[in-house]
Coordinates of C-alpha atoms in Angstrom, one line a residue:
F1 CA 58.0 21.3 -48.9
R2 CA 58.6 22.9 -45.4
K3 CA 55.8 25.3 -46.1
W4 CA 53.5 22.9 -47.1
L5 CA 54.4 20.5 -44.0
I6 CA 53.8 23.1 -41.2
I7 CA 50.1 22.9 -42.2
P8 CA 49.0 20.3 -39.5
Q9 CA 46.7 18.4 -41.8
N10 CA 49.7 17.8 -44.3
N11 CA 52.0 16.9 -41.6
I12 CA 49.4 14.3 -40.5
S13 CA 48.9 12.9 -43.8
F14 CA 52.6 12.6 -44.6
L15 CA 53.4 11.1 -41.4
R16 CA 50.5 8.5 -41.9
V17 CA 52.2 7.3 -45.3
L18 CA 55.4 7.0 -43.7
I19 CA 54.0 5.2 -40.9
D20 CA 51.9 2.9 -43.6
K21 CA 54.8 2.5 -45.7
G22 CA 57.0 1.3 -43.1
W23 CA 59.3 4.6 -44.0
L24 CA 59.3 6.3 -40.7
K25 CA 62.8 5.1 -39.3
T26 CA 64.6 6.2 -42.7
F27 CA 63.2 9.6 -42.0
K28 CA 64.2 9.6 -38.4
N29 CA 66.9 12.4 -38.4
E30 CA 64.8 14.6 -40.8
E31 CA 63.0 17.7 -39.5
I32 CA 59.3 16.6 -40.5
F33 CA 57.5 16.7 -36.8
L34 CA 55.5 19.6 -36.7
T35 CA 55.7 21.2 -32.9
R36 CA 53.1 23.5 -31.1
N37 CA 55.1 26.4 -32.0
H38 CA 54.7 25.8 -35.7
G39 CA 58.5 24.5 -36.1
L40 CA 59.8 21.3 -37.8
V41 CA 62.1 19.0 -35.7
S42 CA 63.5 15.6 -35.9
C43 CA 62.1 12.8 -34.0
N44 CA 64.7 12.8 -31.2
A45 CA 64.2 16.5 -30.5
C46 CA 60.6 16.4 -30.1
Y47 CA 58.4 15.3 -27.3
Y48 CA 55.0 13.6 -27.7
D49 CA 53.4 15.6 -25.1
L50 CA 54.3 16.6 -21.5
G51 CA 51.7 15.1 -19.4
D52 CA 49.9 17.6 -17.5
D53 CA 53.1 19.5 -16.6
Q54 CA 52.7 21.4 -20.1
S55 CA 51.7 24.7 -18.0
L56 CA 54.6 24.2 -15.5
L57 CA 57.0 23.9 -18.6
S58 CA 55.5 26.7 -20.6
W59 CA 58.2 28.9 -20.0
L60 CA 61.0 26.5 -21.5
E61 CA 61.8 26.2 -25.1
I62 CA 60.6 22.6 -25.5
S63 CA 59.6 21.1 -28.7
V64 CA 56.4 19.3 -28.1
L65 CA 54.3 17.9 -30.9
N66 CA 51.7 20.0 -32.4
V67 CA 48.2 19.0 -30.9
E68 CA 46.4 18.1 -34.0
V69 CA 48.8 16.1 -34.8
H70 CA 49.3 15.0 -31.4
D71 CA 45.7 13.6 -31.3
S72 CA 45.7 11.8 -34.8
F73 CA 48.5 9.2 -33.6
E74 CA 49.5 7.0 -30.5
A75 CA 52.5 7.7 -28.7
G76 CA 54.1 4.8 -29.9
D77 CA 53.2 5.4 -33.7
L78 CA 56.1 8.0 -34.1
N79 CA 59.1 7.0 -32.0
L80 CA 59.2 10.7 -30.5
A81 CA 60.7 10.9 -27.1
I82 CA 58.4 10.0 -24.1
Y83 CA 58.1 12.6 -21.4
S84 CA 59.5 11.1 -18.1
P85 CA 59.8 14.1 -15.3
I86 CA 62.6 12.8 -13.7
N87 CA 64.7 11.9 -16.8
F88 CA 63.3 15.3 -18.2
V89 CA 65.0 17.2 -14.9
A90 CA 68.4 15.5 -15.2
N91 CA 68.8 15.0 -19.0
D92 CA 67.1 18.2 -20.4
L93 CA 67.0 20.8 -17.9
L94 CA 70.3 20.2 -15.9
T95 CA 72.3 19.5 -19.1
N96 CA 70.9 23.1 -20.4
K97 CA 73.9 25.2 -20.3
N98 CA 71.5 28.5 -20.1
I99 CA 69.5 27.2 -17.2
N100 CA 70.7 29.8 -14.5
E101 CA 70.2 32.3 -17.1
I102 CA 66.6 31.2 -17.7
L103 CA 65.7 30.8 -14.1
S104 CA 67.1 34.5 -13.7
N105 CA 63.6 35.3 -14.7
P106 CA 61.4 35.6 -11.4
V107 CA 58.4 34.1 -13.2
N108 CA 60.7 31.2 -14.6
N109 CA 62.0 30.8 -11.2
L110 CA 58.7 30.3 -9.5
R111 CA 57.3 27.9 -12.0
F112 CA 60.7 25.8 -12.2
Y113 CA 60.6 25.3 -8.4
Q114 CA 56.9 24.5 -8.4
F115 CA 57.5 21.6 -11.2
L116 CA 60.5 20.1 -9.2
F117 CA 58.3 20.0 -6.1
K118 CA 55.5 17.8 -7.6
Y119 CA 58.0 15.2 -8.2
Y120 CA 60.8 15.6 -5.6
I121 CA 59.6 12.8 -3.5
D122 CA 60.9 10.3 -6.0
F123 CA 64.4 12.4 -6.7
P124 CA 67.3 10.0 -6.2
E125 CA 69.7 12.0 -3.7
K126 CA 72.3 12.7 -6.7
L127 CA 69.6 14.5 -8.4
F128 CA 69.1 16.7 -5.3
L129 CA 72.8 17.3 -5.4
R130 CA 72.9 18.7 -9.0
L131 CA 69.8 20.9 -8.4
G132 CA 72.0 22.5 -5.4
H133 CA 73.8 24.6 -8.2
L134 CA 70.8 26.7 -9.4
S135 CA 69.9 30.0 -8.7
L136 CA 66.7 31.3 -6.5
V137 CA 65.0 34.5 -5.6
N138 CA 66.0 36.2 -2.2
Y139 CA 63.2 37.4 0.0
D140 CA 63.7 41.1 -1.2
G141 CA 63.3 40.1 -5.2
R142 CA 67.3 40.0 -5.8
L143 CA 68.4 37.1 -7.4
I144 CA 70.6 34.7 -5.6
E145 CA 73.0 33.3 -8.2
A146 CA 74.2 29.9 -8.0
K147 CA 77.5 30.5 -6.6
D148 CA 75.5 31.8 -3.5
R149 CA 73.5 29.1 -2.7
K150 CA 75.7 27.8 0.5
R151 CA 74.3 31.2 2.0
V152 CA 70.7 30.7 1.7
Y153 CA 68.5 30.6 4.7
L154 CA 64.7 30.1 4.8
L155 CA 63.1 33.2 5.7
N156 CA 63.7 33.7 9.6
E157 CA 62.4 37.1 11.3
E158 CA 65.3 37.7 13.3
L159 CA 67.6 37.4 10.4
R160 CA 65.3 39.5 8.3
Q161 CA 65.6 42.1 10.8
L162 CA 69.5 42.0 11.2
L163 CA 69.4 42.2 7.3
D164 CA 67.0 45.4 7.7
N165 CA 68.9 46.7 10.3
K166 CA 72.3 46.7 8.2
A167 CA 73.8 44.3 10.9
L168 CA 75.1 41.9 8.4
P169 CA 76.0 42.5 4.9
E170 CA 73.4 41.7 2.2
S171 CA 76.1 39.6 0.4
H172 CA 76.8 37.5 3.6
I173 CA 73.4 35.8 3.8
Y174 CA 70.2 35.3 1.7
L175 CA 67.0 34.5 3.0
L176 CA 64.4 32.6 1.1
D177 CA 60.5 33.1 1.3
I178 CA 59.1 29.8 0.6
T179 CA 55.5 31.2 0.7
R180 CA 56.1 33.3 -2.8
Y181 CA 57.2 29.9 -4.4
S182 CA 53.9 28.6 -2.9
T183 CA 50.5 28.1 -4.5
G184 CA 48.5 27.0 -1.4
E185 CA 49.0 26.3 2.2
I186 CA 52.8 25.9 3.4
T187 CA 53.0 22.2 4.5
P188 CA 55.6 20.2 6.2
E189 CA 56.2 18.6 2.8
W190 CA 56.7 21.9 1.1
K191 CA 59.4 22.9 3.9
M192 CA 61.1 19.6 3.5
F193 CA 61.6 20.1 0.0
W194 CA 63.6 22.9 0.4
L195 CA 65.6 21.8 3.0
R196 CA 66.3 18.9 0.8
L197 CA 67.6 21.2 -2.1
G198 CA 70.4 22.6 0.7
I199 CA 68.6 25.5 2.0
K200 CA 69.4 25.9 5.8
E201 CA 67.0 26.7 8.6
V202 CA 67.9 28.9 11.6
L203 CA 65.2 28.9 14.3
D204 CA 63.8 32.2 16.2
S205 CA 65.5 32.4 19.2
S206 CA 61.8 33.2 20.8

C-alpha cells in the first residue's frame, strides 16, 4: 500500500476520499501524507508549506507536503501543521538536539542566520536569549562552538591584527565577519541583528 501511496496522484485520490467521507481525523496518526522527499508521514509531522522560506530552509530535514498534493488541497483541508516563522524557530529549530551539529556546516550556518534576520524584528527577547547559544563561523572560517559565544566580537581591524600577530590566543577571542553572512549591503539593521544576538562590539581606537 505504501508503494501505491507514494505516487502523487494516488496520494491525492486517497486523501480526497478521506476528506469526502469525513474520515481524515481517524487517520491523523497514520503516515499517509506524501512529502517533497517522497516519504510518508503523519499529519502532525508534516507542514503544508514553508511559505517563501523554502529555499532558506532547504538545508533542514523538514517534512513538507509534496508539491502536487499541496496544489490539490487548501491548507485547512488536511489539518497539517501550519508554518509560522517564530513558532518554527522556537518549537522546531531550537528543540532540535542536533541543531549545533547541523550548524557546524558553514553553508547551513549562513542560511540559518539569514533566515533569522528576516524575522528577528518580531522575535521576543526570550527567543534571542535562546538563540545566543548556537554556533557561528569565525572570520577565518573556523567554527565558533556554542560554548564560546560569550567571547565573540564583531570583526574589528585592530582585534584582527592582534590575533594575526599572535598578541592574543585564538581561543581567547573570536571575530565575526558579518559581511560573509550578508547577501547585500551591510545596513544598520543587519548590524543591530547581531548585537541583539549577543555579539559584542569594540570600536577602533582611530
